[in-house]
Amino acid sequence: MERARSPASNLLPFLLFIIGRVSCSLEATLGGTSPPPATDGLCAALIRPSGYPCSEHTVETKDGYLLSIQRVQHGKKTLGGMPHPSVFLQHGLFQGGDTWFANSFEQSLGFILADNGFDVWVGNVRGTRWSHDHTRLSIHEKAFWDWSWQELAQYDLQAMISYGTIMGLAAFTMPDIVEMVDAAALLCPISYLDHITSTFVLRAVALHLDQMLLSLGIHELNFRSDTGIQILDSICDGHMDCNNLLASITGDNCCFNLSRMDYYLKFEPHPSSTKNLHHLFQMIRKGTFAKYDYGYWGNLKHYHRVHPPSFDLSDIPDSLPIWMGYGGHDALADITDVERTIAGLKSKPELLYIDNYGHIDFILSVKAEDDVYRELIRFLKSRELYSSY
Ligand SMILES: *[C@@H]1O[C@H](CO)[C@@H](O)[C@H](O)[C@H]1NC(C)=O
């Protein structure tokens, strides 16, 4: 039976971040590969104003998307020039790299890692407001939005991580993403979705929102647009508490700072593709962790078989140390699904379970440093990264 090949692809639908190899700060020799820094990017909007160094870089994926990545080379108190282990931060669905910097510098993982001596790289997948360009296509074309998380794994993660690694280690190239990664830490990991309890998502699935949008020719899914707001309204429509939309979608977050909502909404949610939503809804309906289902004839064309190939978590090599944090109130990454993910891995990951945490708490909880990040940083530092130079 054919299976999806790249083990790294298995990691993608997770809300994840990854630690790369040790950076040797050789970016000066590679400076020519970046276009001039954008003045309206994430660095200028959010990171530099908080007093942190930040540089903008652009990478091109194999299929022509131009992705922006940011580098926060050191913290406020730590110095540049010294070798720091690199960390690559990857956001989740409808989010962008800003999500790691959205709270105060004592509360946000991006700032905390920089202040703990890490060289922080921040990914932004195609379609997000920071990665809206393509070599040939414009965002107004249907073809620009013709992807799901499968392509994000196959092309975006690869391009961003290899760039980060290459920037750090000059000509260091590896054919496979897992080869470039020393350890992975995942927050609220998602691979199976069939136990999802999110009232909002379940209602959207029942209404066939994904198929409806596709048949209407809406290929960009942007909840900030007029259409997007209408979609949200029509799903709520007296069936759930839309005054608390965030909880309806992500679960009860114990430690979310409501008075900061307007600030979060300046950047989030980010656009994604309707095809991506459709792929995720396929997983919810079928309980699979598989490639995009094109239907009978489409699958024969794309995969030479009737059903899309599944991803097999046991393809992830057990040499890759994994850390996972997950919460009892997470309405997207349900405990049953997370436990199935854990059981599917060859090696047992290090786990941090927090009973009263919802999906968003892992990024935005005002207590995340105490509850989550301290443990996480201990894991990252324990990977003997410091001994490898
Ligand atoms: C919540 O957000 C507000 C507005 O940004 C801020 O002033 C306050 O300090 C935050 N509260 C906590 C506990 O971080």
CSV table of C-alpha atoms and ligand atoms in Angstrom, one decimal:
chain,number,residue,atom,x,y,z
A,1,MET,CA,0.0,0.0,0.0
A,2,GLU,CA,1.3,3.4,-0.9
A,3,ARG,CA,2.0,5.7,2.0
A,4,ALA,CA,2.8,9.4,2.1
A,5,ARG,CA,6.6,9.4,2.1
A,6,SER,CA,8.0,12.3,4.0
A,7,PRO,CA,8.0,11.7,7.7
A,8,ALA,CA,8.2,15.5,8.2
A,9,SER,CA,4.9,15.9,6.5
A,10,ASN,CA,3.4,14.1,9.5
A,11,LEU,CA,4.3,17.0,11.7
A,12,LEU,CA,2.6,19.7,9.9
A,13,PRO,CA,-1.0,20.0,11.0
A,14,PHE,CA,0.3,20.3,14.5
A,15,LEU,CA,0.6,23.6,16.0
A,16,LEU,CA,4.3,23.2,16.3
A,17,PHE,CA,7.7,24.5,16.6
A,18,ILE,CA,10.9,22.9,15.9
A,19,ILE,CA,14.4,23.4,17.0
A,20,GLY,CA,17.1,23.4,14.3
A,21,ARG,CA,20.8,22.8,14.6
A,22,VAL,CA,23.1,25.2,16.3
A,23,SER,CA,23.5,28.5,14.5
A,24,CYS,CA,27.0,29.8,13.8
A,25,SER,CA,25.9,33.2,12.7
A,26,LEU,CA,27.2,33.1,9.2
A,27,GLU,CA,24.4,35.2,7.8
A,28,ALA,CA,26.8,37.8,6.6
A,29,THR,CA,28.0,35.5,3.9
A,30,LEU,CA,24.5,34.9,2.8
A,31,GLY,CA,23.1,38.4,3.1
A,32,GLY,CA,22.8,38.7,-0.7
A,33,THR,CA,20.1,36.1,-0.8
A,34,SER,CA,17.5,38.3,0.9
A,35,PRO,CA,15.6,41.1,-0.8
A,36,PRO,CA,15.7,44.4,1.1
A,37,PRO,CA,13.8,44.1,4.4
A,38,ALA,CA,10.1,44.9,4.2
A,39,THR,CA,9.3,48.1,6.2
A,40,ASP,CA,5.7,46.9,6.9
A,41,GLY,CA,6.5,43.3,7.9
A,42,LEU,CA,6.1,41.6,11.3
A,43,CYS,CA,9.4,42.9,12.5
A,44,ALA,CA,8.3,46.5,12.1
A,45,ALA,CA,4.8,46.0,13.3
A,46,LEU,CA,5.4,44.1,16.5
A,47,ILE,CA,8.9,42.9,17.3
A,48,ARG,CA,11.2,45.9,16.9
A,49,PRO,CA,8.8,48.2,18.7
A,50,SER,CA,9.1,45.9,21.7
A,51,GLY,CA,12.9,46.5,21.8
A,52,TYR,CA,14.1,43.3,20.1
A,53,PRO,CA,16.4,42.9,17.1
A,54,CYS,CA,14.6,41.5,14.1
A,55,SER,CA,15.4,40.9,10.5
A,56,GLU,CA,13.0,40.0,7.6
A,57,HIS,CA,13.9,37.3,5.1
A,58,THR,CA,12.1,35.9,2.1
A,59,VAL,CA,12.1,32.3,0.9
A,60,GLU,CA,10.7,30.9,-2.3
A,61,THR,CA,8.9,27.5,-2.1
A,62,LYS,CA,9.3,25.0,-4.9
A,63,ASP,CA,5.8,25.9,-6.2
A,64,GLY,CA,6.6,29.7,-6.3
A,65,TYR,CA,5.2,31.1,-3.0
A,66,LEU,CA,7.3,33.8,-1.4
A,67,LEU,CA,7.2,33.4,2.3
A,68,SER,CA,8.5,35.8,4.9
A,69,ILE,CA,10.4,34.6,7.9
A,70,GLN,CA,11.7,36.7,10.7
A,71,ARG,CA,14.7,36.3,12.8
A,72,VAL,CA,15.1,37.5,16.4
A,73,GLN,CA,18.8,36.8,16.8
A,74,HIS,CA,19.0,37.5,20.5
A,75,GLY,CA,17.1,38.9,23.4
A,76,LYS,CA,17.2,42.2,25.2
A,77,LYS,CA,19.8,41.1,27.6
A,78,THR,CA,21.6,38.5,25.7
A,79,LEU,CA,24.2,39.5,23.1
A,80,GLY,CA,24.4,38.9,19.4
A,81,GLY,CA,27.5,37.5,17.7
A,82,MET,CA,27.7,34.5,20.0
A,83,PRO,CA,26.4,31.2,18.7
A,84,HIS,CA,22.9,30.5,19.9
A,85,PRO,CA,20.9,27.3,19.2
A,86,SER,CA,18.2,28.1,16.7
A,87,VAL,CA,14.5,27.6,17.3
A,88,PHE,CA,12.0,27.6,14.5
A,89,LEU,CA,8.5,28.7,15.5
A,90,GLN,CA,5.6,27.5,13.4
A,91,HIS,CA,2.1,28.9,13.9
A,92,GLY,CA,-1.2,27.0,13.4
A,93,LEU,CA,-4.3,27.5,11.3
A,94,PHE,CA,-5.6,31.0,10.8
A,95,GLN,CA,-2.6,32.3,12.7
A,96,GLY,CA,0.6,34.0,11.6
A,97,GLY,CA,4.1,34.5,13.2
A,98,ASP,CA,2.7,37.4,15.2
A,99,THR,CA,1.0,34.9,17.4
A,100,TRP,CA,4.3,34.2,19.2
A,101,PHE,CA,4.8,37.8,20.1
A,102,ALA,CA,1.2,38.9,20.9
A,103,ASN,CA,1.5,39.2,24.7
A,104,SER,CA,4.0,41.2,26.7
A,105,PHE,CA,7.7,40.3,26.4
A,106,GLU,CA,7.5,38.4,29.8
A,107,GLN,CA,4.5,36.3,28.5
A,108,SER,CA,5.2,35.6,24.8
A,109,LEU,CA,7.2,32.5,23.8
A,110,GLY,CA,9.0,34.3,21.0
A,111,PHE,CA,10.4,37.0,23.3
A,112,ILE,CA,11.0,34.5,26.1
A,113,LEU,CA,13.1,32.2,23.9
A,114,ALA,CA,15.2,35.1,22.6
A,115,ASP,CA,15.8,36.2,26.2
A,116,ASN,CA,16.8,32.6,27.1
A,117,GLY,CA,19.6,32.7,24.6
A,118,PHE,CA,17.9,31.2,21.5
A,119,ASP,CA,18.2,32.4,18.0
A,120,VAL,CA,14.5,32.6,17.1
A,121,TRP,CA,13.2,32.0,13.5
A,122,VAL,CA,9.5,32.6,12.8
A,123,GLY,CA,7.6,31.0,10.0
A,124,ASN,CA,4.6,32.4,8.2
A,125,VAL,CA,2.9,30.0,5.8
A,126,ARG,CA,1.4,30.9,2.4
A,127,GLY,CA,-1.8,32.9,2.5
A,128,THR,CA,-1.1,34.7,5.8
A,129,ARG,CA,-0.8,38.4,5.7
A,130,TRP,CA,3.0,38.2,6.0
A,131,SER,CA,3.3,35.7,3.1
A,132,HIS,CA,0.9,37.0,0.5
A,133,ASP,CA,3.2,36.9,-2.6
A,134,HIS,CA,3.9,34.4,-5.4
A,135,THR,CA,6.3,34.6,-8.3
A,136,ARG,CA,3.5,34.3,-10.9
A,137,LEU,CA,0.1,34.3,-9.2
A,138,SER,CA,-1.8,37.0,-7.4
A,139,ILE,CA,-4.1,36.4,-4.3
A,140,HIS,CA,-7.1,37.2,-6.5
A,141,GLU,CA,-6.5,34.1,-8.6
A,142,LYS,CA,-8.1,30.8,-7.7
A,143,ALA,CA,-4.8,29.0,-8.3
A,144,PHE,CA,-3.1,31.0,-5.5
A,145,TRP,CA,-5.4,29.2,-3.0
A,146,ASP,CA,-5.1,25.7,-4.5
A,147,TRP,CA,-3.5,24.0,-1.5
A,148,SER,CA,-4.1,22.5,1.9
A,149,TRP,CA,-1.9,21.7,4.9
A,150,GLN,CA,-0.4,18.9,2.7
A,151,GLU,CA,1.4,21.5,0.6
A,152,LEU,CA,2.3,23.5,3.7
A,153,ALA,CA,4.2,20.4,4.9
A,154,GLN,CA,5.6,19.5,1.6
A,155,TYR,CA,6.8,23.0,0.5
A,156,ASP,CA,6.5,25.7,3.1
A,157,LEU,CA,8.0,24.0,6.1
A,158,GLN,CA,10.8,22.6,4.0
A,159,ALA,CA,11.7,26.0,2.4
A,160,MET,CA,11.6,27.8,5.7
A,161,ILE,CA,13.5,25.3,7.8
A,162,SER,CA,16.2,24.8,5.2
A,163,TYR,CA,16.6,28.5,4.9
A,164,GLY,CA,16.9,28.9,8.6
A,165,THR,CA,19.4,26.1,8.8
A,166,ILE,CA,21.4,27.3,5.8
A,167,MET,CA,21.5,30.8,7.3
A,168,GLY,CA,22.9,29.3,10.5
A,169,LEU,CA,25.3,26.7,9.0
A,170,ALA,CA,26.2,28.1,5.6
A,171,ALA,CA,26.2,25.4,3.1
A,172,PHE,CA,24.7,22.8,5.3
A,173,THR,CA,22.0,21.1,3.3
A,174,MET,CA,20.0,18.0,4.0
A,175,PRO,CA,17.5,16.3,1.8
A,176,ASP,CA,14.9,15.7,4.4
A,177,ILE,CA,13.4,18.1,6.9
A,178,VAL,CA,13.7,15.7,9.8
A,179,GLU,CA,17.5,15.6,9.1
A,180,MET,CA,17.6,19.3,9.8
A,181,VAL,CA,15.7,19.2,13.0
A,182,ASP,CA,17.2,18.2,16.4
A,183,ALA,CA,14.0,18.1,18.4
A,184,ALA,CA,10.4,19.1,18.0
A,185,ALA,CA,8.1,20.6,20.6
A,186,LEU,CA,4.4,20.6,19.8
A,187,LEU,CA,1.6,22.6,21.4
A,188,CYS,CA,-1.9,21.1,21.3
A,189,PRO,CA,-0.9,18.7,18.5
A,190,ILE,CA,-3.5,17.8,15.9
A,191,SER,CA,-3.3,14.9,13.6
A,192,TYR,CA,-6.6,13.1,14.1
A,193,LEU,CA,-9.6,15.3,14.4
A,194,ASP,CA,-12.6,13.0,14.7
A,195,HIS,CA,-13.2,13.7,18.5
A,196,ILE,CA,-13.2,17.4,18.1
A,197,THR,CA,-15.7,19.0,20.4
A,198,SER,CA,-15.7,22.6,19.1
A,199,THR,CA,-19.3,23.6,18.8
A,200,PHE,CA,-18.5,26.1,16.1
A,201,VAL,CA,-16.5,23.7,14.0
A,202,LEU,CA,-19.0,20.8,14.3
A,203,ARG,CA,-21.8,23.1,13.2
A,204,ALA,CA,-19.7,24.3,10.2
A,205,VAL,CA,-19.0,20.6,9.3
A,206,ALA,CA,-22.7,19.8,9.6
A,207,LEU,CA,-23.6,22.7,7.4
A,208,HIS,CA,-21.0,21.6,4.8
A,209,LEU,CA,-19.5,25.0,4.9
A,210,ASP,CA,-16.4,23.8,3.1
A,211,GLN,CA,-18.3,22.4,0.1
A,212,MET,CA,-20.6,25.4,0.0
A,213,LEU,CA,-17.7,27.8,-0.2
A,214,LEU,CA,-16.0,25.8,-2.9
A,215,SER,CA,-19.2,25.6,-5.0
A,216,LEU,CA,-19.6,29.4,-4.6
A,217,GLY,CA,-16.1,29.9,-5.9
A,218,ILE,CA,-14.7,31.3,-2.6
A,219,HIS,CA,-11.2,30.0,-2.5
A,220,GLU,CA,-9.6,32.4,0.0
A,221,LEU,CA,-11.0,32.0,3.5
A,222,ASN,CA,-10.6,35.3,5.2
A,223,PHE,CA,-12.6,35.8,8.4
A,224,ARG,CA,-11.7,39.5,8.4
A,225,SER,CA,-13.4,40.2,5.1
A,226,ASP,CA,-17.1,41.1,4.7
A,227,THR,CA,-17.8,37.6,3.3
A,228,GLY,CA,-15.9,36.0,6.2
A,229,ILE,CA,-17.9,38.0,8.8
A,230,GLN,CA,-21.1,36.9,7.1
A,231,ILE,CA,-20.0,33.3,7.2
A,232,LEU,CA,-19.3,33.6,11.0
A,233,ASP,CA,-22.7,35.2,11.5
A,234,SER,CA,-24.5,32.6,9.6
A,235,ILE,CA,-22.9,29.7,11.5
A,236,CYS,CA,-23.6,31.3,14.9
A,237,ASP,CA,-27.2,32.4,14.0
A,238,GLY,CA,-28.7,31.7,17.4
A,239,HIS,CA,-27.1,28.3,17.7
A,240,MET,CA,-24.2,29.1,19.9
A,241,ASP,CA,-22.8,31.9,22.0
A,242,CYS,CA,-21.1,34.1,19.4
A,243,ASN,CA,-20.3,36.7,22.0
A,244,ASN,CA,-17.7,34.2,22.9
A,245,LEU,CA,-16.7,33.0,19.5
A,246,LEU,CA,-13.2,32.1,20.6
A,247,ALA,CA,-14.5,29.7,23.2
A,248,SER,CA,-17.0,28.2,20.8
A,249,ILE,CA,-14.1,27.5,18.4
A,250,THR,CA,-11.1,26.6,20.7
A,251,GLY,CA,-12.6,25.6,24.0
A,252,ASP,CA,-12.6,27.3,27.4
A,253,ASN,CA,-9.3,29.1,27.8
A,254,CYS,CA,-8.5,29.6,31.5
A,255,CYS,CA,-6.1,32.4,31.2
A,256,PHE,CA,-6.9,34.4,28.1
A,257,ASN,CA,-6.6,38.1,28.5
A,258,LEU,CA,-9.9,39.4,27.2
A,259,SER,CA,-9.0,43.0,27.6
A,260,ARG,CA,-6.3,42.4,25.0
A,261,MET,CA,-8.7,41.2,22.4
A,262,ASP,CA,-8.5,44.3,20.2
A,263,TYR,CA,-4.8,44.0,20.0
A,264,TYR,CA,-4.9,40.4,18.9
A,265,LEU,CA,-7.5,41.2,16.3
A,266,LYS,CA,-5.2,43.8,14.7
A,267,PHE,CA,-3.3,40.8,13.3
A,268,GLU,CA,-5.4,37.7,13.6
A,269,PRO,CA,-7.1,35.7,12.3
A,270,HIS,CA,-5.0,35.3,9.1
A,271,PRO,CA,-6.4,34.1,5.8
A,272,SER,CA,-6.1,30.4,4.7
A,273,SER,CA,-7.5,28.5,1.8
A,274,THR,CA,-11.0,27.0,1.6
A,275,LYS,CA,-9.2,23.9,0.3
A,276,ASN,CA,-7.3,23.7,3.6
A,277,LEU,CA,-10.6,23.9,5.5
A,278,HIS,CA,-12.1,21.2,3.3
A,279,HIS,CA,-9.1,18.9,3.9
A,280,LEU,CA,-9.5,19.4,7.7
A,281,PHE,CA,-13.2,18.7,7.5
A,282,GLN,CA,-12.5,15.6,5.5
A,283,MET,CA,-10.4,14.4,8.5
A,284,ILE,CA,-13.2,15.2,10.9
A,285,ARG,CA,-15.8,13.4,8.9
A,286,LYS,CA,-13.7,10.3,8.2
A,287,GLY,CA,-11.4,10.1,11.2
A,288,THR,CA,-8.4,9.8,9.0
A,289,PHE,CA,-5.0,11.4,8.9
A,290,ALA,CA,-4.5,11.3,5.2
A,291,LYS,CA,-3.7,13.3,2.1
A,292,TYR,CA,-6.4,15.5,0.5
A,293,ASP,CA,-9.3,13.5,-0.9
A,294,TYR,CA,-10.0,14.5,-4.5
A,295,GLY,CA,-12.8,12.0,-5.0
A,296,TYR,CA,-12.7,8.8,-7.0
A,297,TRP,CA,-11.3,10.0,-10.3
A,298,GLY,CA,-9.2,12.8,-8.8
A,299,ASN,CA,-7.5,10.3,-6.4
A,300,LEU,CA,-6.7,8.0,-9.3
A,301,LYS,CA,-5.1,10.9,-11.1
A,302,HIS,CA,-3.2,12.3,-8.1
A,303,TYR,CA,-2.4,9.1,-6.2
A,304,HIS,CA,-3.0,6.3,-8.7
A,305,ARG,CA,-5.5,4.8,-6.2
A,306,VAL,CA,-9.0,5.2,-5.1
A,307,HIS,CA,-8.4,6.5,-1.5
A,308,PRO,CA,-5.9,9.1,-0.6
A,309,PRO,CA,-2.7,7.7,1.1
A,310,SER,CA,-2.6,8.0,4.9
A,311,PHE,CA,0.2,9.6,6.9
A,312,ASP,CA,1.8,7.1,9.2
A,313,LEU,CA,3.1,8.7,12.5
A,314,SER,CA,5.4,5.8,13.0
A,315,ASP,CA,7.4,7.1,10.0
A,316,ILE,CA,8.7,9.8,12.3
A,317,PRO,CA,12.1,8.4,13.4
A,318,ASP,CA,12.4,7.6,17.0
A,319,SER,CA,15.7,9.4,17.0
A,320,LEU,CA,13.7,12.7,17.0
A,321,PRO,CA,13.0,13.8,20.6
A,322,ILE,CA,9.5,15.1,20.9
A,323,TRP,CA,7.8,17.2,23.6
A,324,MET,CA,4.1,17.9,23.7
A,325,GLY,CA,1.9,20.1,25.7
A,326,TYR,CA,-1.9,19.6,25.6
A,327,GLY,CA,-4.9,20.7,27.6
A,328,GLY,CA,-8.1,19.2,29.0
A,329,HIS,CA,-10.3,22.1,27.8
A,330,ASP,CA,-9.0,22.0,24.2
A,331,ALA,CA,-12.0,21.8,21.9
A,332,LEU,CA,-9.8,21.3,18.8
A,333,ALA,CA,-7.1,18.9,19.9
A,334,ASP,CA,-9.3,16.6,22.0
A,335,ILE,CA,-7.5,14.3,24.5
A,336,THR,CA,-8.7,11.2,22.8
A,337,ASP,CA,-7.2,12.3,19.5
A,338,VAL,CA,-4.0,13.5,21.1
A,339,GLU,CA,-3.7,10.1,22.9
A,340,ARG,CA,-4.2,8.3,19.5
A,341,THR,CA,-1.4,10.5,18.1
A,342,ILE,CA,0.9,9.6,21.0
A,343,ALA,CA,0.2,5.9,20.6
A,344,GLY,CA,1.0,6.2,16.9
A,345,LEU,CA,4.6,7.5,17.5
A,346,LYS,CA,7.5,5.1,17.8
A,347,SER,CA,9.0,6.8,20.8
A,348,LYS,CA,7.2,8.1,23.8
A,349,PRO,CA,7.2,11.9,23.8
A,350,GLU,CA,7.7,14.0,26.9
A,351,LEU,CA,4.3,15.2,27.9
A,352,LEU,CA,2.9,18.2,29.7
A,353,TYR,CA,-0.9,17.9,30.4
A,354,ILE,CA,-2.7,20.9,31.8
A,355,ASP,CA,-6.2,20.2,32.8
A,356,ASN,CA,-7.7,23.7,32.6
A,357,TYR,CA,-6.0,24.8,29.4
A,358,GLY,CA,-7.8,25.4,26.2
A,359,HIS,CA,-6.2,25.5,22.7
A,360,ILE,CA,-5.3,29.2,22.8
A,361,ASP,CA,-3.9,29.1,26.3
A,362,PHE,CA,-0.8,27.4,25.1
A,363,ILE,CA,0.1,30.5,23.2
A,364,LEU,CA,-1.7,33.4,24.9
A,365,SER,CA,-2.3,32.4,28.5
A,366,VAL,CA,-1.0,35.2,30.8
A,367,LYS,CA,0.5,32.4,32.9
A,368,ALA,CA,2.0,30.4,30.0
A,369,GLU,CA,5.6,31.1,31.1
A,370,ASP,CA,5.1,29.4,34.5
A,371,ASP,CA,2.7,26.7,33.2
A,372,VAL,CA,4.3,25.8,29.9
A,373,TYR,CA,7.4,27.6,28.6
A,374,ARG,CA,9.7,26.9,31.5
A,375,GLU,CA,9.2,23.2,31.0
A,376,LEU,CA,9.6,23.6,27.2
A,377,ILE,CA,12.8,25.5,27.5
A,378,ARG,CA,14.2,22.9,29.9
A,379,PHE,CA,13.4,20.3,27.2
A,380,LEU,CA,15.0,22.4,24.5
A,381,LYS,CA,18.1,23.0,26.6
A,382,SER,CA,18.4,19.3,27.5
A,383,ARG,CA,18.9,18.3,23.9
A,384,GLU,CA,22.6,18.8,24.3
A,385,LEU,CA,22.5,21.5,21.7
A,386,TYR,CA,25.0,23.5,23.6
A,387,SER,CA,27.6,20.7,23.4
A,388,SER,CA,27.5,20.5,19.7
A,389,TYR,CA,29.8,23.4,19.0
B,1,LIG,C1,-4.1,42.2,29.8
B,1,LIG,O1,-4.1,43.1,28.7
B,1,LIG,C2,-4.1,44.4,29.1
B,1,LIG,C3,-4.2,45.3,27.8
B,1,LIG,O2,-3.1,45.0,26.9
B,1,LIG,C4,-2.8,44.7,29.9
B,1,LIG,O3,-2.8,46.1,30.3
B,1,LIG,C5,-2.8,43.8,31.1
B,1,LIG,O4,-1.6,44.0,31.8
B,1,LIG,C6,-2.9,42.4,30.7
B,1,LIG,N1,-3.1,41.5,31.9
B,1,LIG,C7,-2.2,40.6,32.2
B,1,LIG,C8,-2.5,39.8,33.5
B,1,LIG,O5,-1.2,40.3,31.6
